[in-house]
């Protein structure tokens, strides 16, 4: 039996393009898997939608971190690309069932505190507009719930402004472009942290925390250090995690926010996974909940992805995202685009809006 050519090409491309210049280990390992008939046959035992290189490589890394692939763990620790390639093939062939079991229930998780540089000022603005002394956060497609620690992260903008907690173990930076500074207003107290995800990650569960670490490429030591800090911070105030469809669970999640706090729903590059009809249903859920008390929605989504959020003439697939703020509870929702951001929050332009006051 020959190599499955399409799958072989996918793995070679991952190594030669996606990992090239970024991870010497994954560059060599991915190419080696794409060149091995045995490895490719093992990969073909899992469903087609689960064969992507990033997921299979993370599953192998998970086995290494768990002590179930010692040769691979040693090669990764030594940053020996050739030894890692050989060990990855051996692990995949010998532990095919274990790899298949991991990829069957896991998805690759992306993270980074850069989102907090976008969320923090938008959340503070939502609270200001509704004169809220406290907020309850509900994060959609929360993964490990890192967005829910937004008030506990230190954020430094390149114009000198600092928000959040300057003593936090998790620090992030962002560049500001355009003519407006990011408002320096502080967020109010966060009295509820609720995350919704089809497969939430509990940072207090050792297997879940290990999976997050497995998603970091093994020679990315800076990324590993950042993740460890985020996990430790989240574990000191674990969010309430709800497993299931966000649109279906949204009413229950909002009901868990204390009555004297403002519920604020956050979506960061989450709505693109929903159909157009489900996005509109999401909006209706927010509007329905606002019949009982005001509700705010802060979004960072691709241009045109978040329904009703103005695009300001920007074109879809333009390379940046729109930061939206919607307030529900009046005669009609008040929806504005208050900013733009690039690179998942590493750079942003604050636009403000008609309801914005001073910088406090």
Short mmCIF file of C-alpha atoms in Angstrom, two decimals:
data_model
loop_
_atom_site.label_atom_id
_atom_site.label_comp_id
_atom_site.label_asym_id
_atom_site.label_seq_id
_atom_site.Cartn_x
_atom_site.Cartn_y
_atom_site.Cartn_z
CA UNK A 1 0.00 0.00 0.00
CA UNK A 2 1.43 3.40 -0.96
CA UNK A 3 1.26 6.67 0.90
CA UNK A 4 -2.07 8.53 0.90
CA UNK A 5 -0.85 11.41 -1.32
CA UNK A 6 -3.26 14.12 -0.22
CA UNK A 7 -2.61 13.52 3.48
CA UNK A 8 1.14 13.33 2.90
CA UNK A 9 1.00 16.69 1.15
CA UNK A 10 -0.96 18.26 4.03
CA UNK A 11 1.70 17.23 6.53
CA UNK A 12 4.60 18.26 4.33
CA UNK A 13 2.99 21.63 3.74
CA UNK A 14 2.49 22.13 7.47
CA UNK A 15 6.17 21.45 8.05
CA UNK A 16 7.50 23.40 5.09
CA UNK A 17 5.15 26.39 5.35
CA UNK A 18 3.31 26.67 8.67
CA UNK A 19 6.14 25.59 10.95
CA UNK A 20 9.07 26.77 8.83
CA UNK A 21 11.04 29.47 10.61
CA UNK A 22 8.75 29.17 13.62
CA UNK A 23 9.42 25.71 15.05
CA UNK A 24 12.39 23.64 13.95
CA UNK A 25 10.96 20.66 15.82
CA UNK A 26 7.54 20.74 14.16
CA UNK A 27 9.05 21.58 10.79
CA UNK A 28 10.99 18.33 10.85
CA UNK A 29 8.37 16.20 12.67
CA UNK A 30 5.50 17.17 10.36
CA UNK A 31 7.58 16.49 7.25
CA UNK A 32 8.70 13.14 8.68
CA UNK A 33 5.10 12.10 9.34
CA UNK A 34 4.21 13.08 5.79
CA UNK A 35 7.03 10.90 4.46
CA UNK A 36 6.20 7.81 6.56
CA UNK A 37 3.73 5.30 5.14
CA UNK A 38 3.21 3.76 8.59
CA UNK A 39 2.53 7.13 10.20
CA UNK A 40 0.10 8.16 7.47
CA UNK A 41 -1.80 4.88 7.76
CA UNK A 42 -2.08 5.46 11.51
CA UNK A 43 -3.40 8.97 10.95
CA UNK A 44 -5.97 7.61 8.50
CA UNK A 45 -7.56 5.57 11.30
CA UNK A 46 -9.08 8.75 12.77
CA UNK A 47 -12.02 10.62 11.18
CA UNK A 48 -11.00 12.86 8.27
CA UNK A 49 -11.95 16.06 10.11
CA UNK A 50 -9.53 15.11 12.90
CA UNK A 51 -6.46 14.46 10.77
CA UNK A 52 -5.11 18.01 10.68
CA UNK A 53 -1.42 18.26 11.63
CA UNK A 54 -1.84 20.74 14.49
CA UNK A 55 -4.26 18.40 16.29
CA UNK A 56 -2.27 15.20 15.77
CA UNK A 57 0.97 16.90 16.80
CA UNK A 58 -0.73 18.25 19.93
CA UNK A 59 -1.98 14.74 20.75
CA UNK A 60 1.55 13.38 20.46
CA UNK A 61 2.80 16.23 22.63
CA UNK A 62 0.11 15.41 25.20
CA UNK A 63 1.36 11.82 25.39
CA UNK A 64 4.90 13.12 25.87
CA UNK A 65 3.83 15.47 28.67
CA UNK A 66 1.89 12.65 30.33
CA UNK A 67 4.98 10.43 30.44
CA UNK A 68 3.51 7.98 27.92
CA UNK A 69 6.03 8.79 25.16
CA UNK A 70 9.36 9.20 26.98
CA UNK A 71 11.55 9.13 23.87
CA UNK A 72 9.51 11.90 22.30
CA UNK A 73 9.56 13.90 25.53
CA UNK A 74 13.35 13.59 25.72
CA UNK A 75 13.80 14.65 22.10
CA UNK A 76 11.56 17.67 22.60
CA UNK A 77 13.41 18.64 25.78
CA UNK A 78 16.74 18.39 23.95
CA UNK A 79 15.31 20.18 20.90
CA UNK A 80 16.70 17.38 18.77
CA UNK A 81 14.64 17.58 15.59
CA UNK A 82 15.85 14.32 14.05
CA UNK A 83 15.30 12.34 17.24
CA UNK A 84 11.88 13.97 17.63
CA UNK A 85 10.90 12.97 14.10
CA UNK A 86 11.84 9.33 14.71
CA UNK A 87 10.15 9.27 18.12
CA UNK A 88 6.98 10.88 16.77
CA UNK A 89 6.63 8.21 14.07
CA UNK A 90 7.27 5.43 16.59
CA UNK A 91 4.78 6.89 19.09
CA UNK A 92 2.11 7.36 16.45
CA UNK A 93 2.50 3.81 15.14
CA UNK A 94 2.77 2.12 18.54
CA UNK A 95 0.11 4.22 20.27
CA UNK A 96 -2.34 4.79 17.45
CA UNK A 97 -5.34 4.06 19.65
CA UNK A 98 -4.17 6.53 22.30
CA UNK A 99 -3.65 9.27 19.72
CA UNK A 100 -7.06 8.54 18.18
CA UNK A 101 -8.72 8.75 21.60
CA UNK A 102 -7.17 12.16 22.27
CA UNK A 103 -8.02 13.72 18.91
CA UNK A 104 -11.57 12.34 19.12
CA UNK A 105 -12.43 14.52 22.12
CA UNK A 106 -10.04 17.44 21.83
CA UNK A 107 -9.66 20.53 19.68
CA UNK A 108 -6.59 22.70 19.32
CA UNK A 109 -6.85 25.66 21.66
CA UNK A 110 -5.50 29.10 20.84
CA UNK A 111 -4.99 31.62 23.59
CA UNK A 112 -3.16 34.80 24.44
CA UNK A 113 -3.81 37.71 26.76
CA UNK A 114 -3.86 40.12 23.80
CA UNK A 115 -7.64 39.80 23.74
CA UNK A 116 -7.72 41.50 27.13
CA UNK A 117 -6.25 44.68 25.61
CA UNK A 118 -9.39 44.88 23.47
CA UNK A 119 -11.92 43.67 26.03
CA UNK A 120 -10.87 45.74 29.04
CA UNK A 121 -11.61 49.25 27.73
CA UNK A 122 -14.77 48.04 25.97
CA UNK A 123 -16.07 46.43 29.16
CA UNK A 124 -15.28 49.55 31.16
CA UNK A 125 -17.17 51.62 28.59
CA UNK A 126 -20.19 49.29 28.78
CA UNK A 127 -20.28 49.67 32.56
CA UNK A 128 -19.96 53.45 32.32
CA UNK A 129 -22.84 53.78 29.89
CA UNK A 130 -25.14 51.78 32.14
CA UNK A 131 -23.76 53.24 35.40
CA UNK A 132 -22.91 49.74 36.66
CA UNK A 133 -21.02 49.34 39.93
CA UNK A 134 -20.36 45.67 39.20
CA UNK A 135 -20.52 43.32 36.23
CA UNK A 136 -21.03 39.64 35.58
CA UNK A 137 -19.09 38.34 32.59
CA UNK A 138 -20.45 35.65 30.25
CA UNK A 139 -17.88 34.55 27.66
CA UNK A 140 -19.07 32.65 24.58
CA UNK A 141 -16.80 29.89 23.22
CA UNK A 142 -14.71 30.42 26.33
CA UNK A 143 -12.25 27.51 25.94
CA UNK A 144 -10.33 27.75 29.25
CA UNK A 145 -12.05 30.97 30.28
CA UNK A 146 -8.98 33.21 30.09
CA UNK A 147 -11.09 36.14 28.84
CA UNK A 148 -12.91 35.98 32.15
CA UNK A 149 -9.73 37.06 33.97
CA UNK A 150 -9.58 40.28 31.94
CA UNK A 151 -9.74 42.53 35.02
CA UNK A 152 -6.84 40.66 36.64
CA UNK A 153 -4.37 41.02 33.75
CA UNK A 154 -1.86 43.85 33.40
CA UNK A 155 -2.22 45.69 30.07
CA UNK A 156 0.32 48.21 28.77
CA UNK A 157 -0.36 50.21 25.61
CA UNK A 158 2.51 51.67 23.66
CA UNK A 159 1.23 55.19 24.30
CA UNK A 160 2.03 54.73 27.98
CA UNK A 161 -1.43 53.94 29.32
CA UNK A 162 -1.72 51.04 31.74
CA UNK A 163 -4.94 49.21 32.59
CA UNK A 164 -5.77 46.26 34.79
CA UNK A 165 -3.43 44.92 37.45
CA UNK A 166 0.20 46.01 37.04
CA UNK A 167 1.29 43.36 39.58
CA UNK A 168 -0.46 40.48 37.78
CA UNK A 169 1.63 37.47 36.74
CA UNK A 170 -0.04 37.82 33.34
CA UNK A 171 1.05 40.89 31.40
CA UNK A 172 0.28 41.88 27.84
CA UNK A 173 1.08 44.77 25.56
CA UNK A 174 -0.71 46.33 22.61
CA UNK A 175 0.00 49.03 20.06
CA UNK A 176 -2.46 51.87 19.54
CA UNK A 177 -2.96 53.37 16.09
CA UNK A 178 -5.08 56.29 14.97
CA UNK A 179 -5.63 59.59 16.67
CA UNK A 180 -7.47 58.47 19.81
CA UNK A 181 -6.07 57.08 23.04
CA UNK A 182 -7.67 54.07 24.68
CA UNK A 183 -9.76 55.33 27.63
CA UNK A 184 -8.03 54.86 30.98
CA UNK A 185 -11.26 54.10 32.81
CA UNK A 186 -11.09 51.14 35.22
CA UNK A 187 -13.48 48.21 35.07
CA UNK A 188 -15.88 47.83 38.01
CA UNK A 189 -15.87 44.77 40.25
CA UNK A 190 -16.47 41.46 38.50
CA UNK A 191 -18.89 39.42 40.60
CA UNK A 192 -19.53 36.51 38.22
CA UNK A 193 -17.34 34.74 35.65
CA UNK A 194 -19.27 32.33 33.43
CA UNK A 195 -17.98 30.59 30.33
CA UNK A 196 -19.93 28.65 27.70
CA UNK A 197 -18.25 26.20 25.33
CA UNK A 198 -19.09 22.94 23.61
CA UNK A 199 -15.95 21.49 25.18
CA UNK A 200 -14.78 23.82 27.96
CA UNK A 201 -11.33 23.40 29.46
CA UNK A 202 -11.13 23.31 33.26
CA UNK A 203 -7.74 24.71 34.29
CA UNK A 204 -8.06 23.01 37.70
CA UNK A 205 -8.25 19.59 36.00
CA UNK A 206 -4.72 18.20 35.43
CA UNK A 207 -5.61 16.52 32.12
CA UNK A 208 -7.27 19.67 30.78
CA UNK A 209 -4.37 21.87 31.86
CA UNK A 210 -1.93 19.44 30.25
CA UNK A 211 -3.88 19.61 27.00
CA UNK A 212 -3.51 23.38 26.94
CA UNK A 213 0.25 22.93 27.34
CA UNK A 214 0.23 20.29 24.60
CA UNK A 215 -1.20 22.88 22.21
CA UNK A 216 1.92 25.02 22.69
CA UNK A 217 4.62 23.98 20.24
CA UNK A 218 7.34 22.22 22.26
CA UNK A 219 10.16 24.62 21.38
CA UNK A 220 8.10 27.75 22.13
CA UNK A 221 9.36 28.35 25.67
CA UNK A 222 7.98 31.90 25.84
CA UNK A 223 4.51 30.68 24.89
CA UNK A 224 4.74 27.95 27.50
CA UNK A 225 5.68 30.46 30.21
CA UNK A 226 2.79 32.75 29.25
CA UNK A 227 0.34 29.87 29.28
CA UNK A 228 1.53 28.66 32.69
CA UNK A 229 0.96 32.15 34.08
CA UNK A 230 -2.54 32.31 32.57
CA UNK A 231 -3.45 28.88 33.92
CA UNK A 232 -2.21 29.78 37.40
CA UNK A 233 -4.13 33.06 37.37
CA UNK A 234 -7.38 31.47 36.19
CA UNK A 235 -7.05 28.68 38.77
CA UNK A 236 -7.12 31.20 41.64
CA UNK A 237 -10.67 32.23 40.64
CA UNK A 238 -12.01 29.43 38.43
CA UNK A 239 -14.95 30.45 36.26
CA UNK A 240 -18.25 28.65 36.14
CA UNK A 241 -18.09 26.52 32.99
CA UNK A 242 -21.19 25.51 31.06
CA UNK A 243 -20.91 22.79 28.44
CA UNK A 244 -23.08 23.01 25.34
CA UNK A 245 -24.40 25.31 22.63
CA UNK A 246 -23.91 28.98 23.50
CA UNK A 247 -27.19 30.15 21.97
CA UNK A 248 -29.17 27.54 23.89
CA UNK A 249 -27.36 28.14 27.19
CA UNK A 250 -27.22 31.93 27.08
CA UNK A 251 -30.47 32.54 29.05
CA UNK A 252 -29.32 30.24 31.87
CA UNK A 253 -25.87 31.83 31.92
CA UNK A 254 -27.31 35.35 32.15
CA UNK A 255 -29.64 34.24 34.93
CA UNK A 256 -26.60 33.25 36.99
CA UNK A 257 -25.37 36.86 37.13
CA UNK A 258 -26.42 38.47 40.44
CA UNK A 259 -29.42 40.75 40.17
CA UNK A 260 -27.51 43.88 41.19
CA UNK A 261 -24.75 43.41 38.55
CA UNK A 262 -24.73 44.23 34.85
CA UNK A 263 -24.52 41.10 32.69
CA UNK A 264 -21.98 41.59 29.90
CA UNK A 265 -21.64 38.93 27.20
CA UNK A 266 -18.31 38.78 25.38
CA UNK A 267 -17.52 37.16 22.04
CA UNK A 268 -14.00 37.18 20.62
CA UNK A 269 -13.79 35.57 17.20
CA UNK A 270 -16.53 33.15 18.21
CA UNK A 271 -19.53 33.98 16.03
CA UNK A 272 -17.94 32.85 12.77
CA UNK A 273 -18.58 29.27 13.90
CA UNK A 274 -22.34 29.95 13.92
CA UNK A 275 -24.67 30.02 10.94
CA UNK A 276 -26.29 33.33 10.01
CA UNK A 277 -29.56 32.11 11.50
CA UNK A 278 -27.87 31.16 14.80
CA UNK A 279 -26.17 34.55 15.01
CA UNK A 280 -29.54 36.25 14.74
CA UNK A 281 -30.92 33.86 17.36
CA UNK A 282 -28.02 34.86 19.61
CA UNK A 283 -29.12 38.49 19.28
CA UNK A 284 -32.70 37.58 20.08
CA UNK A 285 -31.53 35.82 23.23
CA UNK A 286 -29.82 39.03 24.38
CA UNK A 287 -32.89 41.10 23.58
CA UNK A 288 -35.17 38.66 25.42
CA UNK A 289 -32.95 38.71 28.51
CA UNK A 290 -33.02 42.51 28.50
CA UNK A 291 -36.77 42.46 29.18
CA UNK A 292 -35.82 41.85 32.81
CA UNK A 293 -32.74 44.08 33.13
CA UNK A 294 -30.19 45.77 30.87
CA UNK A 295 -27.64 43.53 29.16
CA UNK A 296 -24.48 44.54 27.29
CA UNK A 297 -22.57 42.70 24.58
CA UNK A 298 -18.91 43.36 23.78
CA UNK A 299 -17.60 41.76 20.59
CA UNK A 300 -14.39 41.46 18.63
CA UNK A 301 -15.28 39.75 15.38
CA UNK A 302 -14.29 39.87 11.74
CA UNK A 303 -15.80 42.62 9.63
CA UNK A 304 -19.46 41.80 8.99
CA UNK A 305 -19.51 38.73 11.26
CA UNK A 306 -21.32 40.24 14.27
CA UNK A 307 -24.88 41.03 13.15
CA UNK A 308 -26.01 44.67 13.50
CA UNK A 309 -22.51 45.87 14.48
CA UNK A 310 -21.64 48.65 12.00
CA UNK A 311 -18.73 47.97 9.68
CA UNK A 312 -17.93 51.68 9.10
CA UNK A 313 -17.48 50.93 5.44
CA UNK A 314 -14.80 48.29 6.05
CA UNK A 315 -14.81 45.29 3.77
CA UNK A 316 -15.09 41.67 4.95
CA UNK A 317 -11.86 39.66 4.96
CA UNK A 318 -9.94 42.92 5.22
CA UNK A 319 -7.47 41.56 7.77
CA UNK A 320 -8.83 43.31 10.84
CA UNK A 321 -11.75 42.96 13.22
CA UNK A 322 -14.41 45.30 14.56
CA UNK A 323 -14.81 45.95 18.29
CA UNK A 324 -18.52 46.27 18.94
CA UNK A 325 -20.55 47.45 21.92
CA UNK A 326 -24.28 46.77 22.12
CA UNK A 327 -26.63 47.74 24.94
CA UNK A 328 -29.97 45.97 25.24
CA UNK A 329 -32.80 47.13 27.45
CA UNK A 330 -34.29 50.22 25.89
CA UNK A 331 -36.83 50.57 23.11
CA UNK A 332 -34.22 49.25 20.68
CA UNK A 333 -30.68 47.95 21.11
CA UNK A 334 -27.94 50.58 20.88
CA UNK A 335 -25.15 49.08 18.78
CA UNK A 336 -21.88 50.80 17.89
CA UNK A 337 -18.47 49.99 16.48
CA UNK A 338 -16.09 51.46 19.04
CA UNK A 339 -12.80 50.21 17.65
CA UNK A 340 -10.79 48.12 15.22
CA UNK A 341 -8.13 45.59 16.09
CA UNK A 342 -5.51 43.49 14.35
CA UNK A 343 -3.55 40.33 15.24
CA UNK A 344 -6.06 39.22 17.86
CA UNK A 345 -5.62 42.32 19.98
CA UNK A 346 -1.94 43.09 19.55
CA UNK A 347 -2.86 46.34 17.80
CA UNK A 348 -6.02 48.41 18.04
CA UNK A 349 -7.57 51.69 17.01
CA UNK A 350 -10.05 53.19 19.46
CA UNK A 351 -12.98 54.86 17.75
CA UNK A 352 -15.15 55.59 20.74
CA UNK A 353 -18.77 56.35 20.02
CA UNK A 354 -21.61 58.76 20.50
CA UNK A 355 -22.12 57.68 24.09
CA UNK A 356 -18.47 57.96 25.17
CA UNK A 357 -17.60 60.42 27.85
CA UNK A 358 -14.25 61.61 29.09
CA UNK A 359 -11.27 59.39 29.63
CA UNK A 360 -11.70 59.38 33.37
#
